[in-house]
Coordinates of C-alpha atoms and ligand atoms in Angstrom, one line a residue:
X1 CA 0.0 0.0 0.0
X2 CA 1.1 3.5 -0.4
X3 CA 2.4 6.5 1.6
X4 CA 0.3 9.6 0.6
X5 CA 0.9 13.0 1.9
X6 CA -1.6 15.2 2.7
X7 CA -1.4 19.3 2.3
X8 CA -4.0 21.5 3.7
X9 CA -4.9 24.2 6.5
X10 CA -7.5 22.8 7.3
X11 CA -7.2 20.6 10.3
X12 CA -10.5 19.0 9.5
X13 CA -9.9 17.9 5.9
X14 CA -6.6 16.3 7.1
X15 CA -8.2 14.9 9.7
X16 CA -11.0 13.0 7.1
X17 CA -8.3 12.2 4.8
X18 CA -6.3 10.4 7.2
X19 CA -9.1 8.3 8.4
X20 CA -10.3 7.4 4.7
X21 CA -7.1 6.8 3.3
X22 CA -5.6 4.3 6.5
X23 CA -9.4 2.7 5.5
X24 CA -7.6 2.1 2.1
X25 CA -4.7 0.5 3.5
X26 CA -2.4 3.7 2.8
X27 CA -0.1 5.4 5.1
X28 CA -0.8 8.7 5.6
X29 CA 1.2 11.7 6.3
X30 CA 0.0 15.3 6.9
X31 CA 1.0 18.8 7.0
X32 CA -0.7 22.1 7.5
X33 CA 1.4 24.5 5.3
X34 CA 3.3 24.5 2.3
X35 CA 6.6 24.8 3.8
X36 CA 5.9 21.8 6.6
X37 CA 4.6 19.5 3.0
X38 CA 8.2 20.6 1.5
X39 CA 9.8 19.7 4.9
X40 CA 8.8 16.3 5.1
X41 CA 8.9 15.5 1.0
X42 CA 12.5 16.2 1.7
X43 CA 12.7 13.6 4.4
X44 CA 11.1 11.0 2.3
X45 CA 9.4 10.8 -1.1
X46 CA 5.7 10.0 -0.5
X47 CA 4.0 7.9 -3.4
X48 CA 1.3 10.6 -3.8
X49 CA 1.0 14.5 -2.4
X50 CA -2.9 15.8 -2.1
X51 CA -2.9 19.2 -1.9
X52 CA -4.1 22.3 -1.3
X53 CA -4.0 25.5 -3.4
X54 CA -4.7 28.5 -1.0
X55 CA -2.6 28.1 2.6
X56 CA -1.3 31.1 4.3
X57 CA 2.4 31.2 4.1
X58 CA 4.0 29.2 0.5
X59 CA 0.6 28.3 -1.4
X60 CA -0.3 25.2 -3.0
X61 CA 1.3 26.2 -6.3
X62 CA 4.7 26.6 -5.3
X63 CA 5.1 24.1 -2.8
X64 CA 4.6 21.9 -5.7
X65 CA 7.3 23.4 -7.2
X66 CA 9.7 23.4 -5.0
X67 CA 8.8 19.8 -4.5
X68 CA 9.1 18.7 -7.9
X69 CA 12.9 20.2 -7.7
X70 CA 13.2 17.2 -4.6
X71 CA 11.7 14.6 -6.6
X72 CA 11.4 15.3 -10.9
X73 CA 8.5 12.5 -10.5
X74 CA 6.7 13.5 -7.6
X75 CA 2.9 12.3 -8.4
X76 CA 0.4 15.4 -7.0
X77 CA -3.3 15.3 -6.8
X78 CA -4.3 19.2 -6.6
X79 CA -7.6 20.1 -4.5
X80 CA -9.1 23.5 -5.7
X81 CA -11.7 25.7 -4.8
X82 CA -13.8 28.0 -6.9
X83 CA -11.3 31.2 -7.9
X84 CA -7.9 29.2 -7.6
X85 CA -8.9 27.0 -10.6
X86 CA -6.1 28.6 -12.7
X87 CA -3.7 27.6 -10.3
X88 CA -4.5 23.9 -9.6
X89 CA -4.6 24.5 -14.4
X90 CA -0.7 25.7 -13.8
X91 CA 0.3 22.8 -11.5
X92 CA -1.3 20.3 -13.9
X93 CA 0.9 22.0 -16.6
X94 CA 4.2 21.4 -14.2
X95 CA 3.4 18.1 -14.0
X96 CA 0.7 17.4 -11.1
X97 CA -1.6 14.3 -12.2
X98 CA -4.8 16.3 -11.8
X99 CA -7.1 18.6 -10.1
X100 CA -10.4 18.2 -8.2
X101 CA -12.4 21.1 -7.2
X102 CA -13.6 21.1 -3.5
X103 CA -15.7 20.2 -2.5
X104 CA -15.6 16.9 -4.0
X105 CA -17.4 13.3 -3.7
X106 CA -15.7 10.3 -1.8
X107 CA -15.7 7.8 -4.6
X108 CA -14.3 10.5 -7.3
X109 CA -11.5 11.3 -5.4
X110 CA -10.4 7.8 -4.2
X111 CA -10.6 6.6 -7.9
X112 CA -8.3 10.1 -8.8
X113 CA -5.8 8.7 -6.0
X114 CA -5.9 4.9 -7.2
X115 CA -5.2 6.3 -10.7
X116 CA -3.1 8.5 -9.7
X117 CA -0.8 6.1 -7.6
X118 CA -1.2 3.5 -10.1
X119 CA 0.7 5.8 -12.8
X120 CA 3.0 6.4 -10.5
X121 CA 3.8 3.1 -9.7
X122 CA 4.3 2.7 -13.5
X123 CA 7.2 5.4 -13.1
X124 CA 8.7 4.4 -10.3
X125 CA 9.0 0.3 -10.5
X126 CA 11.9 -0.6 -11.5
X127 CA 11.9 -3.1 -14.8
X128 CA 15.4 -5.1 -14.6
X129 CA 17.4 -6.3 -18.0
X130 CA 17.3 -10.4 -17.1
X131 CA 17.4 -12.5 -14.1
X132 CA 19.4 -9.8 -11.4
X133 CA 18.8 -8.6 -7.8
X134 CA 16.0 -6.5 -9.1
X135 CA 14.1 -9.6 -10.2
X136 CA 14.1 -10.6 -6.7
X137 CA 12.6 -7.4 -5.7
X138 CA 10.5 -6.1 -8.3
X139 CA 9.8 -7.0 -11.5
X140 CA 12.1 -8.4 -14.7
X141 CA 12.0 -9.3 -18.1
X142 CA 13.0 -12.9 -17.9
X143 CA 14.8 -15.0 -20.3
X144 CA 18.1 -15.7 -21.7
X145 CA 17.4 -17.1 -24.9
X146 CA 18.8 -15.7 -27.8
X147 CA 15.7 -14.2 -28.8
X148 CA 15.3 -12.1 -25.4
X149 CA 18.9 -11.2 -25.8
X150 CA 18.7 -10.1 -28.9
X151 CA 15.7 -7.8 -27.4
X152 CA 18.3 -6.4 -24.0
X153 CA 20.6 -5.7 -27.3
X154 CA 17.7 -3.3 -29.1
X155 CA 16.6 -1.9 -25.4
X156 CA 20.4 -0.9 -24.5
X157 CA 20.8 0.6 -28.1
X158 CA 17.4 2.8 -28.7
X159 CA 17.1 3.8 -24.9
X160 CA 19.6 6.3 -24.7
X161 CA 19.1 8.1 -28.1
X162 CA 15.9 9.8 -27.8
X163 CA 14.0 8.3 -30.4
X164 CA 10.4 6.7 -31.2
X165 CA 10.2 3.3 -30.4
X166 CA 7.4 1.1 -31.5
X167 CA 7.3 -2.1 -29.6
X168 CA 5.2 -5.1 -31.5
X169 CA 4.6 -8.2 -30.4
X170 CA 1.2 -10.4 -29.3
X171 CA -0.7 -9.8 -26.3
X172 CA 1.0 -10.9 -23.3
X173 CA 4.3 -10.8 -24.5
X174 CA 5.7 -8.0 -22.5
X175 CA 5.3 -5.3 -24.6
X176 CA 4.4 -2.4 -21.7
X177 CA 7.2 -4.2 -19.5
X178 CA 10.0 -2.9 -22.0
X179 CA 8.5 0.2 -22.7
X180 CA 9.3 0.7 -18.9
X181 CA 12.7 -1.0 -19.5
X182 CA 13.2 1.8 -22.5
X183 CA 12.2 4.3 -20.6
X184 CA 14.1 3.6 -17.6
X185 CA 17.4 3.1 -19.4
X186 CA 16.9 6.4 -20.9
X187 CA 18.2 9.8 -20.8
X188 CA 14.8 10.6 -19.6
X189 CA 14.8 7.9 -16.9
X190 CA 14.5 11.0 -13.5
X191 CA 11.5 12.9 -15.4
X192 CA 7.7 11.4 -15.9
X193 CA 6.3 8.6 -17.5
X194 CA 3.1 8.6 -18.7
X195 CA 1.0 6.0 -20.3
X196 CA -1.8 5.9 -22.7
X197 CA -4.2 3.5 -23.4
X198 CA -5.4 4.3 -27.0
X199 CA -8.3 1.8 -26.8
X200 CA -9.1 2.1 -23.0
X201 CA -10.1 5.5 -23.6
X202 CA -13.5 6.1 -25.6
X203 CA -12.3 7.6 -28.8
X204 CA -14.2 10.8 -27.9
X205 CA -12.0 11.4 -24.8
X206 CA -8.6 10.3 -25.9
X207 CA -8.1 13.5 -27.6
X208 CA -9.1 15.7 -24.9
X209 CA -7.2 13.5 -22.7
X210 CA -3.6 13.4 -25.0
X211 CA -4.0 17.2 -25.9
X212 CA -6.3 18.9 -23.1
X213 CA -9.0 21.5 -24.6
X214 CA -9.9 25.1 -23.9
X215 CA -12.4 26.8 -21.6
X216 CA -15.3 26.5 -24.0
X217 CA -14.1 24.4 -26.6
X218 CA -17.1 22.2 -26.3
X219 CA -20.1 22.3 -24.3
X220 CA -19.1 20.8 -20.3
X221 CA -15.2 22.3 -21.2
X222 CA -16.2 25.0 -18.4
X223 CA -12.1 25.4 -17.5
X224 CA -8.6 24.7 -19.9
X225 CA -7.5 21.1 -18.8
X226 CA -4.0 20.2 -19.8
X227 CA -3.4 17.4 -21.8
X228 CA -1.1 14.3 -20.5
X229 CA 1.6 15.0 -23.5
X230 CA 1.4 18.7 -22.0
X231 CA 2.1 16.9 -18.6
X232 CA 4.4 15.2 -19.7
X233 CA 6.5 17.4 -21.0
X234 CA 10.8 16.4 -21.2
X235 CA 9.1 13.5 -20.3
X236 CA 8.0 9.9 -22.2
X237 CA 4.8 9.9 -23.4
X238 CA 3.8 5.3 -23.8
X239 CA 1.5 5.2 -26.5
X240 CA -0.1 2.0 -25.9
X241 CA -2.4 0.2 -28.3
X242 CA -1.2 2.6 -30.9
X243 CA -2.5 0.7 -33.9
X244 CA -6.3 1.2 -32.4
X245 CA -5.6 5.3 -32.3
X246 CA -8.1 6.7 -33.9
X247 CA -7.4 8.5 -37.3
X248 CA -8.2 12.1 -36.3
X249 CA -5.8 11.5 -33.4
X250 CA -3.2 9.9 -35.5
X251 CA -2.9 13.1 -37.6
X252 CA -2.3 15.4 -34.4
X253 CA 0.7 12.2 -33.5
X254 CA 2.4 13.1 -36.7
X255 CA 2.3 16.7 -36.1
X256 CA 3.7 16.4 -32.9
X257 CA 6.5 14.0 -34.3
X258 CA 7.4 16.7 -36.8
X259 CA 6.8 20.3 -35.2
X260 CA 6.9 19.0 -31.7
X261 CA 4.2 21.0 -30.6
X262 CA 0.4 20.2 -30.2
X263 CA -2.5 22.4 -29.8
X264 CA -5.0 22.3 -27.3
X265 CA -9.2 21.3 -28.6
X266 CA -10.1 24.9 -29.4
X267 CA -6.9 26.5 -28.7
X268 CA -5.1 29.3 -31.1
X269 CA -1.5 28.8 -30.4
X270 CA 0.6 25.5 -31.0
X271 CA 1.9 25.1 -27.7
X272 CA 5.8 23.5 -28.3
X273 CA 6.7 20.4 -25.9
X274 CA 9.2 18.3 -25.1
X275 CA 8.2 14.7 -25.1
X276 CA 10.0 11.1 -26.0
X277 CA 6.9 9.2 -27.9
X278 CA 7.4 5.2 -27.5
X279 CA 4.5 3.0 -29.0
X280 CA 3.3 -0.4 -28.8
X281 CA 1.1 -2.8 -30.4
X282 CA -0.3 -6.3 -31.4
X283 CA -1.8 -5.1 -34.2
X284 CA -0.9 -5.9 -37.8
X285 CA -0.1 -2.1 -38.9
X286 CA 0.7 -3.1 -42.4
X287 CA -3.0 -4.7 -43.3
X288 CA -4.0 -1.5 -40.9
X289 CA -2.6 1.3 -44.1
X290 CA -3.2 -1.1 -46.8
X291 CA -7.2 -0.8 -45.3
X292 CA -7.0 2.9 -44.9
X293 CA -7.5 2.7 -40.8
X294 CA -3.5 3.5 -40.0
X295 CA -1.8 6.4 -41.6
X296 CA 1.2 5.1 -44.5
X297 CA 3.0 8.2 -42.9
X298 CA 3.3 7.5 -39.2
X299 CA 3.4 4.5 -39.9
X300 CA 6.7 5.1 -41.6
X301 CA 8.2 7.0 -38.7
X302 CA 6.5 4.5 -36.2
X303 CA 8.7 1.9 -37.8
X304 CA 12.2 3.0 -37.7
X305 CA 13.0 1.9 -34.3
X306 CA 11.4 -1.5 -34.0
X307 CA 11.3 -3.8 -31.3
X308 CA 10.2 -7.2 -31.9
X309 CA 9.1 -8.6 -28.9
X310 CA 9.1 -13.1 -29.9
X311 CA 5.9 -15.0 -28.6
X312 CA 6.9 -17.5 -25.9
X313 CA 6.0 -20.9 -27.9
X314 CA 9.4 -18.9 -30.3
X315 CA 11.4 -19.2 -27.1
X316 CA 10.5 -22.1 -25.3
X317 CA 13.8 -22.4 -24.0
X318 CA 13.2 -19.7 -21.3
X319 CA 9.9 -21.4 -20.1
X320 CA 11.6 -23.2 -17.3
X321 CA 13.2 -19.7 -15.9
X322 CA 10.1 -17.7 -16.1
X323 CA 8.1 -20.7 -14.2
X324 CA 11.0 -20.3 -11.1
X325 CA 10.4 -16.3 -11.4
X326 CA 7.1 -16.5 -11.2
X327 CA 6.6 -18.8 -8.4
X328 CA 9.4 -17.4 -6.6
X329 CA 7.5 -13.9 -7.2
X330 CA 3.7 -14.6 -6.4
X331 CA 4.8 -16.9 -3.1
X332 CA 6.9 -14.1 -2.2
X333 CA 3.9 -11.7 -2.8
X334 CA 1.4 -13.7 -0.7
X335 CA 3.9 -14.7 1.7
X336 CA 3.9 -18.4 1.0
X337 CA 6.6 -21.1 0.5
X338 CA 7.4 -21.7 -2.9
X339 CA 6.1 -25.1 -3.6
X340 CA 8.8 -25.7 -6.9
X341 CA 7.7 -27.5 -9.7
X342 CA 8.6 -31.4 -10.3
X343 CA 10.6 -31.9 -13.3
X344 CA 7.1 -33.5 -15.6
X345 CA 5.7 -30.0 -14.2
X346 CA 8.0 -27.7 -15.8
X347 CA 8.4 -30.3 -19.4
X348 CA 4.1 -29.3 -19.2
X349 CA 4.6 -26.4 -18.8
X350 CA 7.8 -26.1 -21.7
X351 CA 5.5 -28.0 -24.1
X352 CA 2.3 -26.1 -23.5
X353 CA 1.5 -23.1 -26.8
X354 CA 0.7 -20.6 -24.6
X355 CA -1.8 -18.2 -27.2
X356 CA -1.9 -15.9 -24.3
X357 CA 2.2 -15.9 -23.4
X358 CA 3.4 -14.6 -20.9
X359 CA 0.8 -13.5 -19.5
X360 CA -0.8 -16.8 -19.6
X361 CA 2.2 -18.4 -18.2
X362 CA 2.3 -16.1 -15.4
X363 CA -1.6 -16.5 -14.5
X364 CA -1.1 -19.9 -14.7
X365 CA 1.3 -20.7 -12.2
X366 CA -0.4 -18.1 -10.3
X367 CA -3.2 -19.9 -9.7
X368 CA -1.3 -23.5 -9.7
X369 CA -0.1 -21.7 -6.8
X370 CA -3.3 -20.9 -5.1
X371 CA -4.4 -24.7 -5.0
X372 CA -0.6 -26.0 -3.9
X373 CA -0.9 -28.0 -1.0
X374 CA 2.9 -27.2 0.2
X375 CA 4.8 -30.2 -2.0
X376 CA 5.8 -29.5 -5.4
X377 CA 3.6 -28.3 -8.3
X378 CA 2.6 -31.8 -10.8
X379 CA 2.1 -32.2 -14.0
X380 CA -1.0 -32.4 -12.8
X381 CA -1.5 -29.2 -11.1
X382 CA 0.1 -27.5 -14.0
X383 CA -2.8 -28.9 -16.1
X384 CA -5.6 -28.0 -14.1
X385 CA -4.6 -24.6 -13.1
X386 CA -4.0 -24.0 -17.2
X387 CA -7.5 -25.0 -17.2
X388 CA -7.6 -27.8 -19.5
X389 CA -6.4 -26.6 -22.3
X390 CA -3.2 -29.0 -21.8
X391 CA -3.4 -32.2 -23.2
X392 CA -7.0 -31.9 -23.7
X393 CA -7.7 -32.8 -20.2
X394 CA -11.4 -30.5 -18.7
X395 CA -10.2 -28.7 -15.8
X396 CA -11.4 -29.1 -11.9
X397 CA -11.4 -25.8 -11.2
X398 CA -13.2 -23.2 -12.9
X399 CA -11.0 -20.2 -14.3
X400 CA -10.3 -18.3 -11.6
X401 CA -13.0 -16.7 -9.4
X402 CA -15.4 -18.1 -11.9
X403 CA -18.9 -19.7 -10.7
X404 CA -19.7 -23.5 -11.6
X405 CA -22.9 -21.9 -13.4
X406 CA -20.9 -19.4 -15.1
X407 CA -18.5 -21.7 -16.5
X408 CA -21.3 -24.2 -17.6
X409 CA -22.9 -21.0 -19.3
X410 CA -19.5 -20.1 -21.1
X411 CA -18.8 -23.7 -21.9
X412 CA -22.8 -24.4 -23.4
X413 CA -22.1 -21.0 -25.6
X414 CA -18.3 -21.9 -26.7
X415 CA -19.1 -25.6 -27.4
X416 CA -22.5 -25.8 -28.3
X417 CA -23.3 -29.4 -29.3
X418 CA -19.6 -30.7 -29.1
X419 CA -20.8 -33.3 -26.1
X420 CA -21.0 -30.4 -24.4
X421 CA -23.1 -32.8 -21.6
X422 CA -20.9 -35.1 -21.1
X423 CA -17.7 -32.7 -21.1
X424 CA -19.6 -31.2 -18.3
X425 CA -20.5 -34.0 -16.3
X426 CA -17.1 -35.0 -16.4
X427 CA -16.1 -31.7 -15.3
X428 CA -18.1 -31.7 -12.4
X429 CA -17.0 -35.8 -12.0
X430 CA -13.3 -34.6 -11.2
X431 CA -14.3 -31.7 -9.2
X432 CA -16.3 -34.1 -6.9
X433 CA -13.7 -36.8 -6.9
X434 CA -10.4 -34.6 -6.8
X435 CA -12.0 -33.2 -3.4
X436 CA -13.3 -36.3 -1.9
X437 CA -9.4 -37.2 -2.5
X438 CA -8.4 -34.1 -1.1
X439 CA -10.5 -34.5 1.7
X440 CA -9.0 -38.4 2.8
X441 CA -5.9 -37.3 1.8
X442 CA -5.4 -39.5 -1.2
X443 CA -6.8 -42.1 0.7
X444 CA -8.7 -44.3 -2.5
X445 CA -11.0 -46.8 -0.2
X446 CA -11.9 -44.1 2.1
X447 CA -13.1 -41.7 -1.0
X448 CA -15.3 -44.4 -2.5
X449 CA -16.7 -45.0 0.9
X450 CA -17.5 -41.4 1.3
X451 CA -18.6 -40.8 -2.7
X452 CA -20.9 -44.2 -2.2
X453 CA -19.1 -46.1 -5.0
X454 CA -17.2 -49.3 -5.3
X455 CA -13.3 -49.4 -4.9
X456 CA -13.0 -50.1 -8.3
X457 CA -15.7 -47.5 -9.6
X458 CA -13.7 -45.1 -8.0
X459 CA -10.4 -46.4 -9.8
X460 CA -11.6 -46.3 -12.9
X461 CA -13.0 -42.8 -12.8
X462 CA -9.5 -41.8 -11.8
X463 CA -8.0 -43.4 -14.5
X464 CA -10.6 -41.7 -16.9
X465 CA -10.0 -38.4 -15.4
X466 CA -6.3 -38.4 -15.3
X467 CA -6.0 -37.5 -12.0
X468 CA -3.0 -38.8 -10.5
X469 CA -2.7 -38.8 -7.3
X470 CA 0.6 -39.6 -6.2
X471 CA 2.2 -42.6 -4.6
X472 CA -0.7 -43.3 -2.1
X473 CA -0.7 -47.0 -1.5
X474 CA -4.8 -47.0 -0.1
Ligands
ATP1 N1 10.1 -11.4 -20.4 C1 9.3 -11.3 -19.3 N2 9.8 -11.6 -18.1 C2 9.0 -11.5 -17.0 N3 7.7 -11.1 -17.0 C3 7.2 -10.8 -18.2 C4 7.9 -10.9 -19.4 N4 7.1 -10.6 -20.4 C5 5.9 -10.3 -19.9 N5 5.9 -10.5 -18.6 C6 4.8 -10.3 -17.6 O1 3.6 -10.8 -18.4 C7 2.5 -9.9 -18.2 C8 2.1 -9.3 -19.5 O2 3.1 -8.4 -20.0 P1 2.7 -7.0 -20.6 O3 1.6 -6.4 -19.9 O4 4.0 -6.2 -20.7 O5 2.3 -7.5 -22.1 P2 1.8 -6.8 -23.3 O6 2.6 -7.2 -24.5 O7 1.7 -5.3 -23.1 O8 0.3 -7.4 -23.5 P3 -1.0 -6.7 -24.2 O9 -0.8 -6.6 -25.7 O10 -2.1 -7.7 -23.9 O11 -1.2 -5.4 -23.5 C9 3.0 -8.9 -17.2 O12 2.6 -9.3 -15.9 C10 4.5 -8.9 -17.3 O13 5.1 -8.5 -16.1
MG2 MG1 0.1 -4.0 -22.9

């Protein structure tokens, strides 16, 4: 959880913040005056500042300042009131995340401090180059293929040089995690990160959001807001999910590649800026310009820096090292011993396609690690928790969190008519015997005494099932 400082006169405001934000699970610091906020920033970076504008003594607006000299990535929620909105405007411009004018609901401003602390996060965690102290701590790319070498070898060359990078590569494969590596290897690497989400954001927001708008520029624009690349400014602006940007947007990309300036929705001036572009996608950009929906010309400039990020079935030799990383990660996380993984585990898991890659891989062993009873992960725990898509096999458990009626829904509407009865029944069949198992211990007479079925009934369900259940002699 995080440590959030709090900035206002107002002993009551503090006092409610506090009390909602330790609620959340964050630390919370406070101080009643600009100069006390700057005071304790300097002692210690807080994840997140919320502050006020108007405080006697050093206001709102250049406390941030003056903070922003201690830490060049200082994240800043700014609370307003009616009059001082052009100031809380200004600190946006300098950086700050956002602004809420007081007085303000609950809900809004706890989903303004989860975003803003989850950008920051983005900033601040560090991405290491292969297996290193930092993948102990935080988090890695993994692997020491050649492929993923031959990726370090592209990070360590376009980092440093200032120039658009477009990452490609499927979902899952790590795309935003080397973005982060780019960016943190770069000259830019002690000013702001920001991140967009081209398809996250409805298309009609997007371009408000990347280049802010003008009081008035369209009905409910009551003040200026500055956009993020504004924000971001001598920054790196992540582009994510470039290839879904819509067209009108694209155009105002280019422009910004080639005049490096933007212009606000309904502004006069082009207002220059400062900011490293790198892009990513999964999309096929070529078929995207040969069908008219991606500009030939950004496309061009996109392209100059690639990075080509392989799928994971193209470098199954690392398989066996991401496995140990992630378990070593997640049981770390949830403060669990790390089960391991038998060697049949991690030849499944090596053998597996993995359409959804790393990702997959990683959600996988995740939840392999949720079920673990303590002794080493199976083959057979690796093929439930990768819910039966591994050797054909119907998993036990539903995907995670799902309900058993949810599943049979999803399963009904995915395999309609493919013996989708049966496929269920057997389903269900494992679930019940795999816990009736669970619940002797492995012991087989006692679990066909309590399912009310022979000895051999029992056995031969097993055997049907594939459920192995390891050397019990019972
Ligand atoms: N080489 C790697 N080493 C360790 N972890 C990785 C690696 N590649 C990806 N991951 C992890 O896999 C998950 C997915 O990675 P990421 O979000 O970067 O993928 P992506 O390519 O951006 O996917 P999408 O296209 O779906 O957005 C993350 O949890 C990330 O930390
Ligand atoms: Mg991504």
């Amino acid at each position: 959880m995080a440590e959030i400082l709090i900035v206002d006169d107002d002993l009551h405001l503090r006092q409610s913040f506090e009390k909602l934000l330790a609620g959340e699970g964050h630390t919370v610091r406070a101080a009643a005056s600009g100069e006390a906020g700057l005071r304790m920033v300097e002692e210690r970076s807080p994840d997140l500042v919320v502050m006020d504008v108007r405080m006697p003594g050093m206001d709102g607006l250049t406390a941030f300042q003056a903070m922003r000299k201690v830490d060049p990535k200082l994240q800043a929620i700014i609370m307003t009131a009616f009059g001082t909105t052009e100031t809380a405007i200004e600190a946006t411009k300098m950086g700050a995340f956002d602004y809420v004018l007081k007085p303000f609901d609950i809900p809004d401003i706890l989903d303004l401090i989860r975003r803003a602390l989850e950008a920051g996060a983005l900033m601040r965690g560090r991405v290491g180059l292969g297996p290193s102290v930092e993948a102990e701590r935080g988090e890695a790319l993994v692997g020491t293929g050649k492929a993923m070498n031959e990726v370090y070898k592209a990070i360590g060359r376009a980092a440093p040089t200032d120039a658009l990078v477009l990452i490609r590569g499927e979902s899952g494969t790590g795309k935003e995690l080397v973005a982060r590596a780019v960016y943190q290897h770069s000259l830019r690497a002690d000013r702001p990160f920001l991140v967009i989400n081209c398809v996250a954001i409805p298309e009609t927001l997007l371009e408000s959001e990347l280049f802010g708008y003008e009081k008035g520029a369209f009905t409910g624009a009551s003040a200026r807001r500055v956009g993020k690349i504004e924000q971001a400014n001598r920054g790196t602006v992540f582009l994510d999910e470039i290839g879904d940007m819509p067209l009108v947007i694209q155009a105002k990309i280019l422009r910004l590649l080639q005049e490096k300036k933007i212009e606000r929705l309904g502004g006069r001036e082009p207002i220059p800026v400062d900011v490293r572009i790198i892009a990513a996608t999964n999309r096929d950009l070529e078929a995207a310009v040969s069908e008219g929906r991606f500009r030939e010309d950004l496309y061009y400039r996109l392209k100059v820096v690639t990075l080509n990020l392989p799928p994971l079935r193209e470098r199954r030799e690392d398989i066996p090292l991401l496995a140990d990383y992630f378990l070593a990660r997640f049981s770390r996380d949830m403060d669990m011993p790390n089960p391991g993984l038998t060697p049949e585990a991690v030849e499944a898991l090596a053998s597996h396609p993995w359409p959804g890659n790393v990702r997959e891989l990683g959600n996988t062993l995740h939840k392999a690690l949720i079920f673990s009873r303590g002794a080493p992960l199976t083959r057979e725990d690796v093929f439930t928790a990768v819910g039966g898509s591994c050797a054909g096999t119907a998993s036990a458990e539903s995907e995670g969190g799902e309900t058993l009626a949810s599943f049979v829904r999803r399963t009904l509407t995915e395999k309609a008519g493919e013996n989708a009865f049966d496929q269920l029944m057997d389903h269900v069949g494992r679930l019940v015997i795999r816990e009736a198992l669970e619940i002797t211990g492995g012991n087989r007479t006692r679990a066909a005494r309590l399912l009310g079925l022979s000895r051999p009934t029992l056995l031969a369900r097993i055997e049907k099932y594939g459920l192995r259940i390891g050397a019990q002699v019972s």
